[in-house]
Short mmCIF file of N, CA, C and O in Angstrom, two decimals:
data_model
loop_
_atom_site.label_atom_id
_atom_site.label_comp_id
_atom_site.label_asym_id
_atom_site.label_seq_id
_atom_site.Cartn_x
_atom_site.Cartn_y
_atom_site.Cartn_z
N UNK H 1 65.86 -29.22 1.73
CA UNK H 1 64.63 -29.77 0.78
C UNK H 1 64.04 -28.61 -0.41
O UNK H 1 63.98 -27.48 0.12
N UNK H 2 63.84 -28.56 -1.43
CA UNK H 2 63.23 -27.42 -2.08
C UNK H 2 61.71 -27.55 -1.60
O UNK H 2 61.63 -28.71 -1.60
N UNK H 3 61.27 -26.78 -2.35
CA UNK H 3 59.30 -26.39 -1.71
C UNK H 3 58.85 -25.76 -2.52
O UNK H 3 58.16 -24.64 -3.48
N UNK H 4 59.44 -26.19 -4.03
CA UNK H 4 58.55 -25.68 -5.27
C UNK H 4 56.98 -25.77 -5.68
O UNK H 4 56.73 -27.18 -5.56
N UNK H 5 56.27 -24.97 -6.33
CA UNK H 5 55.26 -24.79 -6.04
C UNK H 5 54.98 -25.49 -8.03
O UNK H 5 56.10 -25.04 -8.35
N UNK H 6 53.70 -25.49 -7.95
CA UNK H 6 53.99 -26.30 -9.77
C UNK H 6 54.22 -24.92 -10.82
O UNK H 6 54.54 -24.24 -11.26
N UNK H 7 53.55 -23.22 -9.99
CA UNK H 7 53.86 -22.26 -10.71
C UNK H 7 55.03 -21.53 -10.72
O UNK H 7 55.88 -21.33 -11.60
N UNK H 8 55.91 -22.18 -9.48
CA UNK H 8 57.60 -21.64 -9.65
C UNK H 8 58.07 -22.59 -10.56
O UNK H 8 59.45 -21.97 -11.05
N UNK H 9 57.45 -23.72 -11.01
CA UNK H 9 58.26 -24.50 -12.03
C UNK H 9 58.82 -24.12 -13.44
O UNK H 9 57.39 -23.68 -13.77
N UNK H 10 59.23 -24.47 -14.38
CA UNK H 10 59.66 -24.25 -16.12
C UNK H 10 60.16 -25.20 -16.85
O UNK H 10 61.52 -25.68 -15.71
N UNK H 11 59.89 -25.73 -17.48
CA UNK H 11 60.44 -26.48 -18.60
C UNK H 11 62.05 -26.07 -18.76
O UNK H 11 62.08 -24.69 -18.59
N UNK H 12 62.70 -26.58 -18.06
CA UNK H 12 64.37 -26.69 -18.29
C UNK H 12 65.17 -26.50 -16.86
O UNK H 12 66.37 -26.33 -17.11
N UNK H 13 63.99 -26.11 -15.57
CA UNK H 13 64.96 -26.27 -14.54
C UNK H 13 65.64 -27.37 -14.32
O UNK H 13 65.22 -28.78 -14.94
N UNK H 14 66.89 -26.96 -14.15
CA UNK H 14 67.70 -28.42 -13.33
C UNK H 14 67.31 -28.35 -12.28
O UNK H 14 67.97 -27.84 -11.30
N UNK H 15 68.20 -29.60 -11.55
CA UNK H 15 68.35 -29.96 -10.33
C UNK H 15 69.65 -30.78 -10.24
O UNK H 15 69.72 -32.31 -11.11
N UNK H 16 70.25 -31.08 -9.17
CA UNK H 16 71.73 -31.73 -9.01
C UNK H 16 72.32 -32.47 -7.12
O UNK H 16 72.05 -31.50 -7.35
N UNK H 17 72.25 -33.82 -7.72
CA UNK H 17 72.65 -33.75 -5.90
C UNK H 17 74.05 -35.49 -6.19
O UNK H 17 74.05 -35.43 -7.02
N UNK H 18 74.45 -35.07 -5.28
CA UNK H 18 75.60 -36.64 -5.29
C UNK H 18 75.34 -37.13 -4.11
O UNK H 18 74.88 -36.93 -2.51
N UNK H 19 75.60 -38.68 -3.96
CA UNK H 19 75.93 -39.38 -3.09
C UNK H 19 76.33 -40.71 -3.40
O UNK H 19 76.85 -40.83 -4.58
N UNK H 20 77.15 -40.92 -1.84
CA UNK H 20 77.73 -41.67 -2.58
C UNK H 20 77.53 -43.15 -1.53
O UNK H 20 77.42 -43.27 -0.86
N UNK H 21 77.71 -44.29 -2.31
CA UNK H 21 77.26 -46.03 -2.34
C UNK H 21 78.39 -46.33 -1.47
O UNK H 21 79.67 -46.44 -0.85
N UNK H 22 77.36 -46.80 0.28
CA UNK H 22 78.76 -47.48 0.95
C UNK H 22 78.38 -48.88 1.04
O UNK H 22 76.83 -48.89 1.26
N UNK H 23 79.12 -49.45 1.57
CA UNK H 23 78.90 -50.81 2.17
C UNK H 23 77.14 -51.14 3.30
O UNK H 23 75.95 -52.12 3.13
N UNK H 24 77.33 -49.91 3.93
CA UNK H 24 76.13 -49.91 5.06
C UNK H 24 75.06 -49.64 3.89
O UNK H 24 73.89 -50.64 4.25
N UNK H 25 74.88 -48.67 3.05
CA UNK H 25 73.53 -48.66 2.31
C UNK H 25 73.00 -49.93 1.85
O UNK H 25 71.87 -50.50 1.84
N UNK H 26 74.08 -50.80 1.28
CA UNK H 26 73.77 -52.02 0.44
C UNK H 26 73.18 -52.38 1.60
O UNK H 26 72.13 -53.37 1.12
N UNK H 27 73.99 -53.16 3.15
CA UNK H 27 73.53 -54.04 3.78
C UNK H 27 72.15 -53.64 4.63
O UNK H 27 70.85 -54.24 4.40
N UNK H 28 71.89 -52.36 4.32
CA UNK H 28 70.31 -51.53 4.72
C UNK H 28 69.53 -52.18 3.73
O UNK H 28 68.00 -52.74 4.06
N UNK H 29 69.72 -52.54 2.79
CA UNK H 29 68.54 -52.44 1.14
C UNK H 29 68.71 -53.63 1.32
O UNK H 29 67.63 -54.33 0.77
N UNK H 30 69.70 -54.50 2.18
CA UNK H 30 69.68 -56.75 1.70
C UNK H 30 68.33 -56.86 2.56
O UNK H 30 67.50 -57.43 2.17
N UNK H 31 68.74 -55.79 3.85
CA UNK H 31 67.60 -56.11 5.10
C UNK H 31 66.00 -55.84 4.71
O UNK H 31 65.51 -55.98 4.74
N UNK H 32 66.01 -54.58 3.77
CA UNK H 32 64.45 -54.19 3.51
C UNK H 32 64.46 -54.96 2.35
O UNK H 32 63.00 -55.44 2.12
N UNK H 33 64.91 -55.19 1.50
CA UNK H 33 64.41 -56.06 0.43
C UNK H 33 64.69 -57.28 0.53
O UNK H 33 63.82 -58.26 -0.43
N UNK H 34 65.59 -58.10 1.18
CA UNK H 34 65.80 -59.66 1.45
C UNK H 34 65.92 -59.81 0.03
O UNK H 34 66.33 -61.32 -0.12
N UNK H 35 67.20 -59.15 -0.50
CA UNK H 35 67.68 -59.83 -2.22
C UNK H 35 69.01 -60.64 -1.60
O UNK H 35 69.81 -59.47 -1.05
N UNK H 36 69.27 -61.29 -1.36
CA UNK H 36 70.13 -62.20 -1.03
C UNK H 36 71.22 -62.70 -2.28
O UNK H 36 72.22 -63.69 -1.94
N UNK H 37 71.00 -62.22 -3.57
CA UNK H 37 71.43 -62.51 -4.65
C UNK H 37 73.20 -62.67 -4.43
O UNK H 37 73.60 -61.44 -3.99
N UNK H 38 73.89 -63.87 -4.42
CA UNK H 38 75.54 -63.47 -4.33
C UNK H 38 76.41 -62.51 -5.59
O UNK H 38 77.03 -61.92 -4.92
N UNK H 39 75.45 -62.38 -6.07
CA UNK H 39 75.79 -60.91 -6.88
C UNK H 39 76.08 -59.79 -6.43
O UNK H 39 77.22 -58.67 -6.66
N UNK H 40 75.39 -59.31 -5.95
CA UNK H 40 75.46 -58.31 -4.78
C UNK H 40 76.23 -58.23 -3.43
O UNK H 40 76.27 -57.62 -2.50
N UNK H 41 76.54 -59.59 -2.95
CA UNK H 41 77.24 -59.46 -1.85
C UNK H 41 78.65 -60.17 -1.88
O UNK H 41 79.27 -60.33 -0.74
N UNK H 42 79.17 -61.19 -2.89
CA UNK H 42 79.56 -62.04 -2.70
C UNK H 42 81.24 -61.80 -3.98
O UNK H 42 80.52 -61.46 -5.13
N UNK H 43 82.02 -60.74 -3.44
CA UNK H 43 82.85 -60.35 -4.52
C UNK H 43 83.44 -61.53 -5.97
O UNK H 43 83.43 -61.15 -6.28
N UNK H 44 83.93 -62.20 -4.80
CA UNK H 44 84.48 -63.72 -5.69
C UNK H 44 83.70 -64.50 -7.16
O UNK H 44 84.24 -64.24 -7.97
N UNK H 45 82.15 -64.47 -6.35
CA UNK H 45 81.39 -64.63 -6.90
C UNK H 45 80.95 -63.70 -8.58
O UNK H 45 80.68 -64.36 -9.77
N UNK H 46 81.28 -62.52 -7.82
CA UNK H 46 80.80 -61.39 -8.80
C UNK H 46 81.81 -61.24 -9.77
O UNK H 46 81.56 -61.16 -11.27
N UNK H 47 83.13 -61.61 -9.63
CA UNK H 47 83.97 -61.29 -10.59
C UNK H 47 84.00 -62.48 -11.42
O UNK H 47 84.07 -62.73 -12.60
N UNK H 48 83.54 -63.87 -11.01
CA UNK H 48 83.72 -65.25 -11.62
C UNK H 48 81.81 -64.90 -13.06
O UNK H 48 82.58 -65.02 -13.99
N UNK H 49 81.37 -64.44 -12.55
CA UNK H 49 80.01 -64.25 -13.14
C UNK H 49 80.35 -63.43 -14.60
O UNK H 49 79.76 -63.73 -15.33
N UNK H 50 80.91 -62.71 -13.71
CA UNK H 50 81.49 -61.08 -15.16
C UNK H 50 83.35 -61.50 -15.81
O UNK H 50 83.10 -60.49 -16.50
N UNK H 51 83.18 -62.60 -15.88
CA UNK H 51 84.41 -62.34 -16.56
C UNK H 51 85.66 -61.80 -16.06
O UNK H 51 86.37 -61.43 -16.93
N UNK H 52 85.43 -61.34 -15.14
CA UNK H 52 86.19 -60.31 -14.61
C UNK H 52 86.36 -59.25 -14.74
O UNK H 52 87.04 -58.50 -14.32
N UNK H 53 84.89 -58.54 -14.99
CA UNK H 53 85.10 -57.24 -15.24
C UNK H 53 84.44 -56.71 -14.51
O UNK H 53 84.96 -55.29 -14.38
N UNK H 54 83.84 -57.38 -13.37
CA UNK H 54 83.72 -56.41 -11.90
C UNK H 54 84.39 -56.42 -11.07
O UNK H 54 85.06 -57.39 -10.88
N UNK H 55 84.94 -55.51 -10.25
CA UNK H 55 86.03 -55.79 -9.62
C UNK H 55 85.76 -55.98 -7.85
O UNK H 55 86.53 -56.42 -7.34
N UNK H 56 84.56 -56.31 -7.94
CA UNK H 56 83.04 -57.23 -6.84
C UNK H 56 82.19 -56.64 -6.82
O UNK H 56 81.29 -57.03 -7.93
N UNK H 57 81.42 -56.96 -5.86
CA UNK H 57 80.18 -57.35 -6.13
C UNK H 57 79.87 -55.63 -6.93
O UNK H 57 80.30 -55.23 -6.17
N UNK H 58 77.97 -56.65 -7.03
CA UNK H 58 77.65 -54.56 -7.95
C UNK H 58 76.19 -54.74 -6.49
O UNK H 58 75.59 -55.58 -6.38
N UNK H 59 76.71 -53.77 -6.75
CA UNK H 59 75.14 -52.82 -5.80
C UNK H 59 74.55 -52.69 -6.02
O UNK H 59 73.85 -53.57 -7.69
N UNK H 60 73.14 -52.88 -5.70
CA UNK H 60 71.62 -53.23 -6.48
C UNK H 60 70.83 -52.00 -6.88
O UNK H 60 71.43 -51.02 -6.76
N UNK H 61 70.42 -52.17 -8.22
CA UNK H 61 70.13 -51.40 -9.20
C UNK H 61 68.86 -50.33 -8.51
O UNK H 61 68.75 -49.77 -8.80
N UNK H 62 68.09 -51.57 -7.58
CA UNK H 62 67.42 -50.84 -7.56
C UNK H 62 67.60 -49.64 -6.16
O UNK H 62 67.13 -48.89 -5.84
N UNK H 63 69.00 -50.00 -5.80
CA UNK H 63 69.20 -49.21 -4.70
C UNK H 63 69.12 -47.84 -5.27
O UNK H 63 69.36 -46.37 -5.01
N UNK H 64 70.32 -47.65 -6.66
CA UNK H 64 70.49 -46.44 -7.38
C UNK H 64 69.62 -46.40 -7.98
O UNK H 64 69.39 -44.65 -7.87
N UNK H 65 68.35 -46.86 -8.13
CA UNK H 65 66.96 -46.06 -8.40
C UNK H 65 65.98 -45.08 -7.15
O UNK H 65 65.79 -44.78 -7.75
N UNK H 66 66.30 -45.60 -6.04
CA UNK H 66 65.86 -45.09 -4.85
C UNK H 66 66.56 -43.77 -5.10
O UNK H 66 65.41 -43.18 -4.45
N UNK H 67 67.37 -43.25 -5.93
CA UNK H 67 67.98 -42.33 -5.76
C UNK H 67 66.97 -41.17 -6.66
O UNK H 67 66.63 -39.61 -6.69
N UNK H 68 66.14 -41.92 -7.67
CA UNK H 68 65.03 -40.68 -8.17
C UNK H 68 64.05 -40.36 -7.14
O UNK H 68 63.66 -39.29 -7.39
N UNK H 69 63.97 -41.23 -6.61
CA UNK H 69 62.57 -40.72 -5.40
C UNK H 69 63.51 -39.74 -4.59
O UNK H 69 63.05 -38.55 -4.53
N UNK H 70 64.54 -39.64 -4.66
CA UNK H 70 65.26 -38.04 -3.28
C UNK H 70 65.58 -37.04 -4.30
O UNK H 70 65.27 -36.36 -4.16
N UNK H 71 65.16 -37.47 -5.77
CA UNK H 71 65.29 -36.52 -6.67
C UNK H 71 63.86 -35.56 -6.83
O UNK H 71 63.86 -34.47 -6.59
N UNK H 72 62.69 -36.23 -7.18
CA UNK H 72 61.69 -35.82 -6.94
C UNK H 72 61.40 -35.44 -5.44
O UNK H 72 60.81 -33.84 -5.29
N UNK H 73 61.27 -35.99 -4.76
CA UNK H 73 61.06 -35.83 -2.69
C UNK H 73 61.63 -34.44 -2.35
O UNK H 73 61.62 -33.92 -1.71
N UNK H 74 63.24 -34.22 -2.77
CA UNK H 74 64.08 -33.04 -2.22
C UNK H 74 64.02 -32.15 -3.24
O UNK H 74 64.36 -31.16 -2.86
N UNK H 75 64.41 -32.04 -4.71
CA UNK H 75 64.92 -31.05 -5.58
C UNK H 75 63.72 -30.85 -6.86
O UNK H 75 63.34 -29.55 -5.93
N UNK H 76 63.57 -31.77 -7.25
CA UNK H 76 62.13 -31.38 -8.46
C UNK H 76 61.22 -31.73 -8.29
O UNK H 76 61.03 -33.23 -8.72
N UNK H 77 60.37 -31.44 -7.59
CA UNK H 77 59.66 -30.54 -6.88
C UNK H 77 60.45 -29.60 -5.49
O UNK H 77 60.11 -28.81 -5.18
N UNK H 78 60.58 -31.17 -4.91
CA UNK H 78 61.06 -31.16 -3.11
C UNK H 78 59.33 -31.11 -2.65
O UNK H 78 58.44 -32.49 -3.19
N UNK H 79 59.17 -30.51 -1.51
CA UNK H 79 58.05 -31.19 -0.77
C UNK H 79 56.78 -31.22 -0.89
O UNK H 79 55.96 -32.44 -0.49
N UNK H 80 56.21 -30.95 -2.17
CA UNK H 80 55.08 -31.14 -2.69
C UNK H 80 54.52 -32.14 -3.61
O UNK H 80 53.97 -31.70 -4.53
N UNK H 81 55.54 -32.97 -3.72
CA UNK H 81 56.36 -34.12 -4.77
C UNK H 81 55.36 -34.99 -4.34
O UNK H 81 55.06 -35.82 -2.94
N UNK H 82 54.32 -35.60 -5.54
CA UNK H 82 54.53 -36.97 -5.29
C UNK H 82 54.18 -37.84 -6.87
O UNK H 82 53.81 -37.56 -7.28
N UNK H 83 54.85 -39.07 -6.49
CA UNK H 83 55.36 -39.41 -7.48
C UNK H 83 54.57 -40.06 -8.14
O UNK H 83 54.07 -41.27 -7.48
N UNK H 84 54.24 -39.96 -9.78
CA UNK H 84 53.05 -40.51 -10.32
C UNK H 84 53.83 -41.94 -10.56
O UNK H 84 53.03 -42.98 -11.27
N UNK H 85 54.63 -42.06 -12.10
CA UNK H 85 55.46 -43.33 -12.47
C UNK H 85 56.63 -42.95 -12.55
O UNK H 85 57.11 -41.28 -12.69
N UNK H 86 57.58 -44.17 -13.07
CA UNK H 86 58.87 -44.03 -13.33
C UNK H 86 59.17 -44.81 -14.92
O UNK H 86 57.76 -46.11 -14.99
N UNK H 87 59.08 -44.38 -15.69
CA UNK H 87 58.84 -44.77 -17.29
C UNK H 87 60.25 -44.65 -18.10
O UNK H 87 61.36 -44.40 -17.44
N UNK H 88 60.63 -45.95 -18.27
CA UNK H 88 61.65 -46.00 -19.64
C UNK H 88 63.03 -45.69 -18.67
O UNK H 88 64.14 -45.43 -18.54
N UNK H 89 62.89 -46.79 -17.28
CA UNK H 89 64.08 -47.02 -16.39
C UNK H 89 64.61 -47.78 -17.03
O UNK H 89 64.48 -48.83 -17.41
N UNK H 90 66.43 -47.50 -17.07
CA UNK H 90 67.19 -48.10 -17.54
C UNK H 90 68.28 -48.29 -16.93
O UNK H 90 68.97 -47.06 -16.22
N UNK H 91 69.05 -49.45 -16.80
CA UNK H 91 70.20 -49.36 -15.98
C UNK H 91 71.31 -50.03 -17.03
O UNK H 91 71.87 -50.65 -17.30
N UNK H 92 72.55 -49.30 -17.10
CA UNK H 92 73.51 -49.15 -18.33
C UNK H 92 75.36 -49.97 -17.83
O UNK H 92 75.39 -50.44 -18.67
N UNK H 93 75.58 -49.57 -16.22
CA UNK H 93 76.21 -49.26 -16.11
C UNK H 93 76.26 -50.31 -14.66
O UNK H 93 75.34 -49.41 -13.97
N UNK H 94 77.28 -51.11 -14.74
CA UNK H 94 76.97 -51.32 -13.04
C UNK H 94 77.20 -50.69 -11.49
O UNK H 94 78.26 -49.60 -12.41
N UNK H 95 76.88 -50.13 -10.74
CA UNK H 95 77.44 -49.23 -9.41
C UNK H 95 78.39 -50.25 -8.93
O UNK H 95 77.94 -51.49 -7.72
N UNK H 96 79.44 -49.62 -8.06
CA UNK H 96 80.24 -50.73 -6.96
C UNK H 96 80.05 -49.33 -5.73
O UNK H 96 80.12 -48.59 -5.77
N UNK H 97 79.91 -50.30 -4.32
CA UNK H 97 80.35 -49.32 -3.06
C UNK H 97 81.54 -48.70 -3.09
O UNK H 97 82.60 -49.51 -4.03
N UNK H 98 81.32 -47.88 -2.70
CA UNK H 98 82.54 -46.89 -3.26
C UNK H 98 82.12 -45.45 -4.33
O UNK H 98 83.25 -44.57 -3.87
N UNK H 99 81.71 -45.90 -5.50
CA UNK H 99 80.98 -45.17 -6.35
C UNK H 99 80.09 -44.12 -5.99
O UNK H 99 79.56 -43.58 -4.98
N UNK H 100 80.55 -42.91 -5.78
CA UNK H 100 79.50 -41.55 -6.08
C UNK H 100 79.20 -41.32 -7.22
O UNK H 100 79.97 -40.78 -8.38
N UNK H 101 77.73 -41.27 -6.74
CA UNK H 101 77.11 -40.95 -7.84
C UNK H 101 75.97 -39.67 -8.23
O UNK H 101 76.06 -38.86 -7.07
N UNK H 102 76.27 -38.86 -9.46
CA UNK H 102 75.71 -37.97 -9.24
C UNK H 102 74.26 -37.86 -10.30
O UNK H 102 74.29 -38.48 -10.92
N UNK H 103 73.01 -37.24 -9.53
CA UNK H 103 71.58 -37.47 -10.27
C UNK H 103 71.37 -35.95 -10.38
O UNK H 103 71.74 -35.02 -10.47
N UNK H 104 71.22 -35.89 -11.94
CA UNK H 104 70.35 -34.85 -12.64
C UNK H 104 69.66 -35.04 -12.73
O UNK H 104 69.12 -35.57 -13.74
N UNK H 105 67.97 -33.86 -12.71
CA UNK H 105 67.03 -34.01 -12.75
C UNK H 105 66.75 -32.49 -13.94
O UNK H 105 67.42 -31.66 -13.55
N UNK H 106 66.05 -32.79 -14.80
CA UNK H 106 65.35 -31.67 -15.74
C UNK H 106 64.07 -31.77 -16.03
O UNK H 106 63.48 -32.91 -16.22
N UNK H 107 63.34 -30.69 -16.01
CA UNK H 107 61.80 -30.71 -16.48
C UNK H 107 61.99 -30.30 -17.86
O UNK H 107 62.37 -29.26 -18.06
N UNK H 108 61.25 -31.53 -18.24
CA UNK H 108 60.99 -31.30 -19.78
C UNK H 108 59.30 -30.92 -19.89
O UNK H 108 58.90 -30.73 -20.89
N UNK H 109 58.15 -31.20 -19.44
CA UNK H 109 57.20 -30.74 -19.86
C UNK H 109 56.18 -30.30 -18.35
O UNK H 109 56.77 -31.01 -17.36
N UNK H 110 55.27 -29.27 -18.46
CA UNK H 110 54.05 -29.24 -17.12
C UNK H 110 52.81 -29.94 -18.10
O UNK H 110 52.47 -28.95 -18.38
N UNK H 111 52.05 -30.39 -17.09
CA UNK H 111 50.68 -30.51 -17.25
C UNK H 111 50.21 -29.86 -16.94
O UNK H 111 49.49 -30.02 -15.72
N UNK H 112 49.54 -28.68 -17.43
CA UNK H 112 48.77 -27.44 -16.43
C UNK H 112 47.63 -28.45 -15.76
O UNK H 112 47.30 -28.26 -14.31
N UNK H 113 46.74 -29.25 -16.69
CA UNK H 113 44.96 -29.43 -16.13
C UNK H 113 45.73 -30.40 -14.77
O UNK H 113 44.80 -30.77 -13.68
N UNK H 114 46.96 -31.38 -15.19
CA UNK H 114 46.84 -32.25 -13.64
C UNK H 114 47.67 -31.69 -12.54
O UNK H 114 48.44 -32.57 -11.43
N UNK H 115 48.98 -30.91 -12.99
CA UNK H 115 49.44 -30.31 -11.90
C UNK H 115 51.16 -31.37 -12.02
O UNK H 115 50.96 -31.53 -11.09
N UNK H 116 51.53 -31.69 -13.06
CA UNK H 116 51.93 -32.85 -13.20
C UNK H 116 53.35 -32.12 -14.27
O UNK H 116 53.15 -31.49 -14.84
N UNK H 117 54.35 -32.40 -13.47
CA UNK H 117 55.81 -32.22 -14.36
C UNK H 117 56.25 -33.49 -14.92
O UNK H 117 56.16 -34.72 -14.18
N UNK H 118 56.91 -33.29 -16.04
CA UNK H 118 57.94 -34.55 -16.56
C UNK H 118 59.41 -34.06 -16.07
O UNK H 118 59.63 -33.26 -15.99
N UNK H 119 59.85 -35.47 -15.93
CA UNK H 119 61.56 -35.30 -15.60
C UNK H 119 62.27 -36.05 -16.30
O UNK H 119 62.24 -37.11 -16.24
N UNK H 120 63.26 -35.81 -16.83
CA UNK H 120 64.25 -36.98 -18.04
C UNK H 120 65.62 -36.44 -16.34
O UNK H 120 66.05 -35.80 -15.84
N UNK H 121 65.58 -37.85 -16.20
CA UNK H 121 66.68 -38.31 -15.05
C UNK H 121 67.31 -39.12 -15.35
O UNK H 121 67.54 -39.92 -15.52
N UNK H 122 68.94 -38.48 -14.98
CA UNK H 122 70.33 -39.24 -15.41
C UNK H 122 71.07 -39.38 -13.82
O UNK H 122 71.05 -38.54 -13.08
N UNK H 123 71.95 -40.48 -13.92
CA UNK H 123 72.48 -40.77 -13.04
C UNK H 123 74.20 -41.18 -13.43
O UNK H 123 73.93 -41.61 -14.31
N UNK H 124 75.53 -40.97 -12.97
CA UNK H 124 76.25 -41.08 -13.79
C UNK H 124 77.19 -41.28 -11.96
O UNK H 124 77.20 -40.71 -11.12
N UNK H 125 78.28 -42.21 -13.09
CA UNK H 125 79.62 -42.30 -11.70
C UNK H 125 80.18 -41.28 -11.72
O UNK H 125 80.24 -40.60 -11.87
N UNK H 126 81.49 -41.08 -10.66
CA UNK H 126 82.69 -40.89 -10.74
C UNK H 126 83.44 -40.29 -11.62
O UNK H 126 83.82 -39.32 -12.15
N UNK H 127 83.09 -41.08 -12.54
CA UNK H 127 83.77 -41.04 -13.85
C UNK H 127 83.09 -40.46 -14.96
O UNK H 127 83.89 -40.42 -16.23
N UNK H 128 82.19 -40.42 -14.83
CA UNK H 128 81.49 -39.85 -15.73
C UNK H 128 80.58 -40.34 -16.59
O UNK H 128 79.57 -39.95 -17.53
N UNK H 129 80.54 -41.53 -16.21
CA UNK H 129 79.63 -42.44 -17.17
C UNK H 129 77.93 -43.00 -16.71
O UNK H 129 78.17 -42.83 -15.76
N UNK H 130 77.22 -42.96 -17.51
CA UNK H 130 75.98 -43.16 -17.48
C UNK H 130 75.85 -44.25 -16.96
O UNK H 130 76.33 -45.17 -17.61
N UNK H 131 75.07 -44.37 -15.25
CA UNK H 131 74.86 -45.45 -14.59
C UNK H 131 73.24 -46.31 -14.97
O UNK H 131 72.79 -47.62 -14.91
N UNK H 132 72.47 -44.80 -15.06
CA UNK H 132 70.88 -45.02 -14.77
C UNK H 132 70.03 -43.98 -15.51
O UNK H 132 70.90 -42.91 -15.56
N UNK H 133 69.25 -44.46 -15.83
CA UNK H 133 68.25 -42.67 -16.34
C UNK H 133 67.22 -43.63 -16.49
O UNK H 133 66.47 -44.43 -16.63
N UNK H 134 66.03 -42.41 -16.46
CA UNK H 134 64.46 -42.75 -16.24
C UNK H 134 63.92 -41.13 -16.82
O UNK H 134 64.63 -40.14 -16.40
N UNK H 135 62.89 -41.33 -17.57
CA UNK H 135 61.57 -40.48 -17.13
C UNK H 135 60.79 -40.60 -16.05
O UNK H 135 59.96 -41.86 -15.68
N UNK H 136 60.36 -39.62 -15.26
CA UNK H 136 59.70 -39.11 -14.22
C UNK H 136 58.61 -38.59 -14.64
O UNK H 136 58.67 -37.87 -15.10
N UNK H 137 57.28 -38.74 -13.61
CA UNK H 137 56.22 -37.88 -13.53
C UNK H 137 55.67 -37.70 -12.69
O UNK H 137 55.41 -38.69 -11.39
N UNK H 138 55.60 -36.46 -12.09
CA UNK H 138 55.78 -35.94 -10.84
C UNK H 138 54.43 -34.78 -10.32
O UNK H 138 54.42 -34.20 -11.43
N UNK H 139 53.48 -35.27 -9.52
CA UNK H 139 52.30 -34.67 -9.04
C UNK H 139 53.15 -33.23 -8.35
O UNK H 139 53.42 -33.89 -7.32
N UNK H 140 52.50 -32.31 -8.17
CA UNK H 140 52.44 -31.17 -7.62
C UNK H 140 51.69 -30.50 -6.59
O UNK H 140 50.70 -29.84 -7.55
N UNK H 141 51.66 -31.02 -5.54
CA UNK H 141 51.10 -30.82 -4.77
C UNK H 141 50.28 -29.21 -4.30
O UNK H 141 48.60 -29.40 -3.78
N UNK H 142 50.85 -28.39 -4.90
CA UNK H 142 50.15 -26.79 -4.59
C UNK H 142 50.96 -26.13 -5.75
O UNK H 142 52.66 -26.48 -6.59
#
C-alpha cells in the first residue's frame, strides 16, 4: 500500500496493478450485491442473448468498477485516500472470468484548497482492449 501525502503527489504521476477475475470473485460479488441476473451466471443464456458474441457469462460491471476503489485506496494516493466521486464511468467491453485486468491511474489535477486529486483511470483486459474508464476525485487526508 502506498502512503502518498498530498504534497508528494504531482500531476502526471501514474500507478498500475493487475487483477485476474475469478469465478470465486463473481460468486462473492453475487452474494454481496444480490444480483442474480442470468447474464452473470448462465453461460448458455449469455451466449444466446449476445448472439454468440459472448463465450460465457459476463462478469459484473460493478465488480470491474470495484477496482477503482483499489486504485485510490492502495496506489494513488493509497493509505490516506477518501474517494470523493467517480465521474464519467464507462464500460466499453464485457469482462469474463479468467480475464486479467490491468488498472492504470494517472493524476491529472491537484486542488490545493481541498487537498483533492483528480485521477484518470483505465482498465484494460489481457488483450489490451479498454473495458472501462472513469475519472475520480479523491481527497488526500494527509
